[in-house]
Amino acid sequence: MPVKEGFDGARIFVVRYAAVMYMEFLRKARLGKLPALLLPWYDRCARPLPWRGERDPYRIWISETMLQQTRAETVKGYYARFLQALPDVQALAEAEEERLLKLWEGLGYYSRARNLQKAARQICRERAGQFPQACEELKALPGIGPYTAGAVASIAFEQPAPAVDGNVVRLLSRYLCDETPKDKLGETLRRELEEIYPPGRCGDFTQALMEAGATVCGPAGAPRCEDCPLKKDCLARENGRQKELPVCGKKAAHRTEARTVFLLRAGDALALRKRPGKGLLAGMWEFPNVAGNLEASQALEQAARWGCGPWGEVAVRQEKHVFTHVTWEMTGYEIHCAQAPAEFVWATQEEMKTRYSLPTAFRRFLPANEK
Ligand code: SF4
């Protein structure tokens, strides 16, 4: 290679390297401003939520687990009821599964509740009921991922452990104008944030990031930039790109399934059965149901095969329920049966209210006075 060409190549490499380093320096400087921008705003504007100011790891763990995939407004009532029934890790470890699922009924993602109990049992068995403080030890417990571990470690134990959820990714992808797909950006941000945690206010900083992402830089509609503590430094706002960010990664395919659901009534009782132990709504109670949208005559034939006939009134209702990867389009038949076949559990109205936890997809078919 001629000497001049080799020299030009080296110069281009040096210039590019310097540019990358400079961009990294600017990004670090921008991230470094976050505690000073967010904490005073958080002190003034944080919503008064029931778990705000909480430092007990058990209570923080319950609230953060409930808040995954669920809005704060919805969680409030569940949080209070759950802690009243199961006030500490021992009570959770010893609770009957049926009671636990009843307390969780309507929150969805029931594996969260089962994992809470598995982890509680492990904490009682191996650690005499004491929560681990280190993020890595928390992550070793069933159902605790990097987000929940970071939340508990930083809020309860003042560790510099970021909790990066969808709200934080949205906020910071916009603040930094970062086009990395959001499923990959979370881990990068977690590493970067670790370096800027303010000693003595780790828990507040975690909550300030979540709060700004959940309120001013929200997902639906336009972000409320005028109210945002980051507005003067936000690159997406400067470039008018707020609505383009964060960039979505590949979404799992969403499918639609037709199902026919049976409210089989025998006197005061309704037929229930348990779902299989694996897959969607694993191990939960359900109304008997079959794949496909059956006509009324086909539905009665199915009820006859179960041994429910002869029947009186039959009523029909359409309902829809959206899960993460599948939507159920359901036709429901309410059938008053003469027989109550033993293959089902027959639950009275009282038992439906107090004992059996029924996922929302099925609960939709209950009349208001039976919910
Ligand atoms: S200025 Fe607007 S886009 Fe930027 S972080 Fe704040 S709310 Fe989000």
Coordinates of C-alpha atoms and ligand atoms in Angstrom, one line a residue:
M1 CA 0.0 0.0 0.0
P2 CA 1.4 3.5 -0.9
V3 CA 2.5 5.4 2.2
K4 CA -0.1 8.3 1.6
E5 CA -3.1 5.9 1.4
G6 CA -2.0 4.1 4.6
F7 CA -1.7 7.5 6.3
D8 CA -5.2 8.7 5.1
G9 CA -6.7 5.4 6.3
A10 CA -5.2 5.8 9.8
R11 CA -6.4 9.5 9.9
I12 CA -10.0 8.5 9.0
F13 CA -9.9 5.8 11.7
V14 CA -8.6 8.3 14.3
V15 CA -11.2 10.9 13.4
R16 CA -14.0 8.4 13.6
Y17 CA -12.8 7.0 16.9
A18 CA -12.5 10.5 18.3
A19 CA -16.1 11.3 17.1
V20 CA -17.4 8.1 18.8
M21 CA -15.6 9.0 22.0
Y22 CA -17.0 12.5 21.9
M23 CA -20.6 11.2 21.4
E24 CA -20.1 8.9 24.3
F25 CA -18.8 11.7 26.5
L26 CA -21.8 13.8 25.6
R27 CA -24.2 11.0 26.4
K28 CA -22.5 10.4 29.8
A29 CA -22.7 14.1 30.6
R30 CA -26.4 14.2 29.7
L31 CA -27.1 11.1 31.8
G32 CA -25.1 12.6 34.7
K33 CA -27.5 15.5 34.9
L34 CA -30.5 13.2 35.7
P35 CA -30.3 13.1 39.5
A36 CA -30.1 16.9 39.7
L37 CA -33.0 17.4 37.3
L38 CA -35.3 14.6 38.5
L39 CA -34.9 14.6 42.3
P40 CA -36.2 18.1 43.1
W41 CA -39.1 17.5 40.7
Y42 CA -39.9 14.2 42.3
D43 CA -39.9 15.8 45.8
R44 CA -42.4 18.4 44.6
C45 CA -44.6 16.4 42.2
A46 CA -44.6 12.7 42.9
R47 CA -48.1 11.2 43.1
P48 CA -49.1 10.2 46.7
L49 CA -49.4 6.4 46.2
P50 CA -49.9 3.9 49.0
W51 CA -46.4 2.4 48.6
R52 CA -44.7 5.9 48.4
G53 CA -42.1 6.3 51.1
E54 CA -42.2 2.6 51.9
R55 CA -38.8 1.0 52.9
D56 CA -40.0 -2.4 53.9
P57 CA -38.6 -4.9 51.3
Y58 CA -41.7 -7.2 51.5
R59 CA -44.1 -4.4 50.8
I60 CA -41.9 -2.9 48.0
W61 CA -41.6 -6.3 46.4
I62 CA -45.4 -6.8 46.5
S63 CA -46.1 -3.4 45.0
E64 CA -43.5 -3.7 42.3
T65 CA -44.7 -7.2 41.3
M66 CA -48.3 -6.0 41.1
L67 CA -47.3 -2.9 39.1
Q68 CA -45.8 -5.0 36.3
Q69 CA -48.2 -4.8 33.4
T70 CA -50.8 -3.1 35.6
R71 CA -51.6 0.6 36.1
A72 CA -51.0 2.2 39.5
E73 CA -54.7 3.1 39.9
T74 CA -55.7 -0.5 39.5
V75 CA -53.0 -1.8 41.9
K76 CA -54.0 0.5 44.8
G77 CA -57.0 -1.6 46.0
Y78 CA -55.3 -4.9 45.4
Y79 CA -52.1 -3.8 47.4
A80 CA -54.1 -2.8 50.5
R81 CA -56.2 -6.0 50.4
F82 CA -53.2 -8.2 49.9
L83 CA -51.2 -6.7 52.7
Q84 CA -54.0 -6.9 55.1
A85 CA -54.5 -10.6 54.4
L86 CA -50.8 -11.5 54.1
P87 CA -48.9 -8.8 56.0
D88 CA -45.4 -10.4 55.9
V89 CA -43.2 -12.9 54.1
Q90 CA -44.1 -15.7 56.5
A91 CA -47.9 -15.2 56.0
L92 CA -47.3 -15.3 52.2
A93 CA -45.2 -18.5 52.5
E94 CA -47.9 -20.2 54.5
A95 CA -51.0 -19.1 52.6
E96 CA -53.2 -21.6 50.8
E97 CA -52.7 -21.3 47.0
E98 CA -56.5 -20.9 46.5
R99 CA -56.5 -17.9 49.0
L100 CA -53.5 -16.4 47.3
L101 CA -55.0 -16.6 43.8
K102 CA -58.3 -15.2 45.1
L103 CA -56.4 -12.1 46.4
W104 CA -54.8 -11.8 43.0
E105 CA -58.0 -12.4 41.0
G106 CA -58.4 -9.8 38.2
L107 CA -54.8 -8.7 38.2
G108 CA -53.9 -11.2 35.6
Y109 CA -50.5 -12.9 34.9
Y110 CA -51.2 -15.3 37.8
S111 CA -47.7 -16.9 37.6
R112 CA -46.6 -13.7 39.4
A113 CA -48.6 -14.7 42.4
R114 CA -47.3 -18.2 42.4
N115 CA -43.7 -17.0 42.0
L116 CA -44.2 -14.6 44.9
Q117 CA -45.1 -17.6 47.1
K118 CA -42.3 -19.7 45.9
A119 CA -39.8 -16.9 46.6
A120 CA -41.4 -16.3 50.1
R121 CA -41.0 -20.0 50.9
Q122 CA -37.4 -19.9 49.8
I123 CA -36.7 -16.8 51.9
C124 CA -38.3 -18.4 55.0
R125 CA -36.6 -21.7 54.4
E126 CA -33.1 -20.6 53.6
R127 CA -32.8 -17.1 55.1
A128 CA -35.0 -17.2 58.2
G129 CA -37.4 -14.8 56.6
Q130 CA -34.8 -12.1 55.9
F131 CA -34.7 -10.5 52.5
P132 CA -31.3 -10.6 50.7
Q133 CA -30.0 -7.0 50.0
A134 CA -27.8 -7.6 47.0
C135 CA -29.3 -7.4 43.5
E136 CA -27.7 -10.6 42.4
E137 CA -29.1 -12.5 45.4
L138 CA -32.5 -11.1 44.8
K139 CA -32.4 -12.1 41.2
A140 CA -31.8 -15.7 42.3
L141 CA -35.3 -15.9 43.8
P142 CA -38.2 -17.3 41.7
G143 CA -39.9 -14.6 39.6
I144 CA -37.5 -11.8 40.5
G145 CA -35.9 -10.3 37.4
P146 CA -33.5 -7.4 37.0
Y147 CA -36.3 -4.8 37.3
T148 CA -37.8 -6.1 40.6
A149 CA -34.4 -6.8 42.1
G150 CA -33.3 -3.3 41.2
A151 CA -36.4 -1.8 42.7
V152 CA -36.2 -3.7 46.0
A153 CA -32.4 -3.2 46.3
S154 CA -32.5 0.5 45.7
I155 CA -35.7 1.5 47.5
A156 CA -35.4 -0.8 50.5
F157 CA -31.7 -1.0 50.9
E158 CA -30.3 2.1 49.2
Q159 CA -28.2 0.2 46.7
P160 CA -27.2 1.8 43.4
A161 CA -29.3 -0.7 41.5
P162 CA -31.4 0.7 38.6
A163 CA -34.9 -0.7 37.9
V164 CA -35.4 -0.1 34.2
D165 CA -39.0 -0.8 33.1
G166 CA -40.9 0.3 30.0
N167 CA -41.5 3.7 31.5
V168 CA -37.8 4.4 32.1
V169 CA -36.9 3.1 28.6
R170 CA -39.5 5.4 27.1
L171 CA -38.3 8.4 29.1
L172 CA -34.6 7.9 28.4
S173 CA -34.9 6.9 24.8
R174 CA -36.5 10.3 24.2
Y175 CA -34.2 12.2 26.5
L176 CA -31.2 10.8 24.7
C177 CA -32.9 10.5 21.3
D178 CA -31.7 6.9 21.3
E179 CA -33.0 4.8 18.4
T180 CA -31.9 1.5 19.8
P181 CA -34.9 -0.9 19.8
K182 CA -36.5 -0.8 23.2
D183 CA -36.0 -4.5 23.9
K184 CA -32.2 -4.0 23.7
L185 CA -32.0 -0.5 25.2
G186 CA -33.1 -1.5 28.7
E187 CA -29.9 -3.5 29.5
T188 CA -27.6 -0.7 28.1
L189 CA -29.4 1.9 30.3
R190 CA -29.2 -0.3 33.3
R191 CA -25.4 -0.4 33.0
E192 CA -25.2 3.3 32.4
L193 CA -27.5 4.4 35.2
E194 CA -25.6 2.3 37.7
E195 CA -22.7 4.8 37.4
I196 CA -24.8 7.9 38.2
Y197 CA -26.8 6.7 41.2
P198 CA -26.8 9.5 43.9
P199 CA -25.6 8.1 47.3
G200 CA -28.2 8.5 50.0
R201 CA -31.0 8.9 47.5
C202 CA -30.9 5.7 45.5
G203 CA -34.5 4.7 46.2
D204 CA -35.8 8.1 45.4
F205 CA -33.8 8.2 42.1
T206 CA -35.3 4.9 41.0
Q207 CA -38.8 6.1 41.8
A208 CA -38.2 9.5 40.2
L209 CA -37.2 7.8 36.9
M210 CA -40.3 5.6 37.0
E211 CA -42.6 8.5 38.0
A212 CA -41.4 10.8 35.1
G213 CA -41.8 7.9 32.6
A214 CA -45.3 7.0 34.0
T215 CA -46.7 10.6 34.2
V216 CA -45.1 13.4 32.1
C217 CA -43.5 11.2 29.4
G218 CA -46.4 8.7 29.2
P219 CA -47.1 6.2 26.4
A220 CA -50.5 7.3 25.2
G221 CA -50.8 10.5 23.2
A222 CA -48.3 13.4 23.3
P223 CA -45.9 13.5 26.2
R224 CA -46.4 16.5 28.5
C225 CA -43.1 18.1 27.7
E226 CA -44.0 21.5 29.2
D227 CA -44.4 19.8 32.7
C228 CA -41.3 17.7 32.3
P229 CA -38.2 18.3 34.5
L230 CA -36.0 17.1 31.5
K231 CA -37.4 19.5 28.9
K232 CA -34.4 21.8 28.6
D233 CA -32.0 18.9 27.9
C234 CA -34.3 16.5 26.1
L235 CA -33.0 15.7 22.6
A236 CA -36.2 14.2 21.3
R237 CA -38.1 17.4 22.3
E238 CA -35.3 19.6 20.7
N239 CA -35.7 17.6 17.4
G240 CA -39.5 17.2 17.5
R241 CA -39.1 13.4 17.6
Q242 CA -41.0 12.5 20.8
K243 CA -43.6 10.4 19.1
E244 CA -41.1 8.4 17.1
L245 CA -39.4 7.1 20.3
P246 CA -38.9 4.5 21.7
V247 CA -38.3 2.4 18.6
C248 CA -40.2 -0.9 18.9
G249 CA -38.4 -4.2 18.5
K250 CA -39.9 -7.2 16.7
K251 CA -43.3 -7.9 18.2
A252 CA -44.4 -11.5 18.7
A253 CA -47.2 -12.4 16.4
H254 CA -50.7 -11.9 17.9
R255 CA -53.4 -14.3 17.0
T256 CA -57.1 -14.5 17.4
E257 CA -58.9 -17.7 18.7
A258 CA -62.6 -18.4 18.8
R259 CA -64.0 -20.1 21.9
T260 CA -67.4 -21.2 23.2
V261 CA -67.8 -20.8 26.9
F262 CA -70.5 -22.5 29.0
L263 CA -72.1 -21.1 32.1
L264 CA -73.7 -24.3 33.2
R265 CA -76.1 -23.7 36.1
A266 CA -77.6 -26.4 38.3
G267 CA -79.8 -24.6 40.9
D268 CA -77.6 -22.0 42.6
A269 CA -74.4 -23.6 41.4
L270 CA -72.1 -22.9 38.4
A271 CA -69.8 -25.5 36.8
L272 CA -66.1 -24.9 37.1
R273 CA -63.0 -26.9 36.2
K274 CA -59.3 -26.5 36.4
R275 CA -57.2 -25.5 33.4
P276 CA -54.1 -27.6 32.5
G277 CA -51.0 -27.0 34.6
K278 CA -49.0 -25.5 31.7
G279 CA -49.7 -22.7 29.2
L280 CA -52.1 -19.8 29.3
L281 CA -53.9 -19.3 32.7
A282 CA -52.1 -22.5 33.9
G283 CA -53.9 -24.2 36.8
M284 CA -56.6 -21.5 37.1
W285 CA -60.4 -22.2 37.4
E286 CA -62.4 -21.8 34.3
F287 CA -66.0 -22.2 33.0
P288 CA -66.1 -25.3 30.7
N289 CA -65.2 -24.2 27.2
V290 CA -64.3 -25.6 23.8
A291 CA -62.4 -24.2 20.7
G292 CA -64.5 -22.5 18.0
N293 CA -67.8 -20.6 18.0
L294 CA -70.6 -23.1 18.3
E295 CA -74.1 -22.6 17.1
A296 CA -76.8 -22.9 19.8
S297 CA -77.7 -26.4 18.7
Q298 CA -74.1 -27.5 18.7
A299 CA -73.6 -26.0 22.2
L300 CA -76.6 -28.0 23.5
E301 CA -75.2 -31.2 22.0
Q302 CA -71.9 -30.5 23.8
A303 CA -73.8 -29.9 27.1
A304 CA -75.6 -33.2 26.5
R305 CA -72.2 -35.0 26.0
W306 CA -71.2 -33.7 29.4
G307 CA -74.4 -35.1 30.9
C308 CA -76.0 -31.8 31.8
G309 CA -79.4 -32.2 30.1
P310 CA -82.3 -31.8 30.0
W311 CA -82.1 -28.0 30.2
G312 CA -84.4 -25.0 30.6
E313 CA -83.5 -21.5 29.5
V314 CA -80.5 -20.8 27.2
A315 CA -79.0 -17.4 26.9
V316 CA -76.2 -16.3 24.5
R317 CA -73.6 -13.5 24.9
Q318 CA -70.5 -12.4 23.0
E319 CA -67.3 -11.3 24.8
K320 CA -63.7 -10.6 23.9
H321 CA -60.6 -10.8 26.0
V322 CA -57.1 -9.7 24.9
F323 CA -54.1 -11.5 26.3
T324 CA -50.5 -10.6 25.5
H325 CA -50.2 -12.9 22.5
V326 CA -53.7 -14.0 21.8
T327 CA -57.2 -12.6 21.7
W328 CA -60.2 -14.8 22.6
E329 CA -63.4 -14.0 20.7
M330 CA -65.9 -15.9 22.8
T331 CA -69.5 -16.9 22.5
G332 CA -71.0 -17.7 25.8
Y333 CA -74.1 -20.0 26.5
E334 CA -75.8 -19.8 29.8
I335 CA -77.6 -23.1 30.2
H336 CA -79.9 -24.1 33.2
C337 CA -79.2 -27.8 33.6
A338 CA -81.2 -30.5 35.3
Q339 CA -78.1 -32.6 36.0
A340 CA -74.8 -31.6 37.7
P341 CA -72.2 -34.0 36.3
A342 CA -69.4 -34.9 38.7
E343 CA -66.6 -34.1 36.2
F344 CA -67.1 -30.4 37.2
V345 CA -66.8 -28.6 40.5
W346 CA -70.2 -27.0 41.3
A347 CA -69.6 -23.6 43.0
T348 CA -72.4 -21.7 44.8
Q349 CA -72.6 -17.9 44.3
E350 CA -71.1 -17.4 47.7
E351 CA -68.2 -19.7 46.9
M352 CA -67.7 -17.9 43.6
K353 CA -67.3 -14.6 45.5
T354 CA -65.1 -15.9 48.4
R355 CA -63.3 -19.0 47.3
Y356 CA -62.7 -19.7 43.6
S357 CA -60.5 -17.3 41.7
L358 CA -61.8 -16.9 38.1
P359 CA -59.7 -15.1 35.5
T360 CA -61.2 -12.0 34.0
A361 CA -61.7 -13.7 30.6
F362 CA -64.3 -15.9 32.2
R363 CA -65.6 -13.6 34.9
R364 CA -66.9 -11.3 32.1
F365 CA -69.8 -13.7 31.6
L366 CA -71.1 -13.4 35.2
P367 CA -74.0 -11.1 35.8
A368 CA -73.0 -8.0 37.8
N369 CA -74.7 -9.2 41.0
E370 CA -72.6 -12.4 41.0
K371 CA -69.2 -10.9 40.4
Ligands
SF4_1 S1 -39.2 16.6 27.4 FE1 -41.0 15.5 26.6 S2 -40.2 13.8 25.4 FE2 -38.5 14.7 26.6 S3 -38.4 13.3 28.4 FE3 -39.7 15.1 28.9 S4 -41.8 14.5 28.4 FE4 -40.4 13.0 27.4

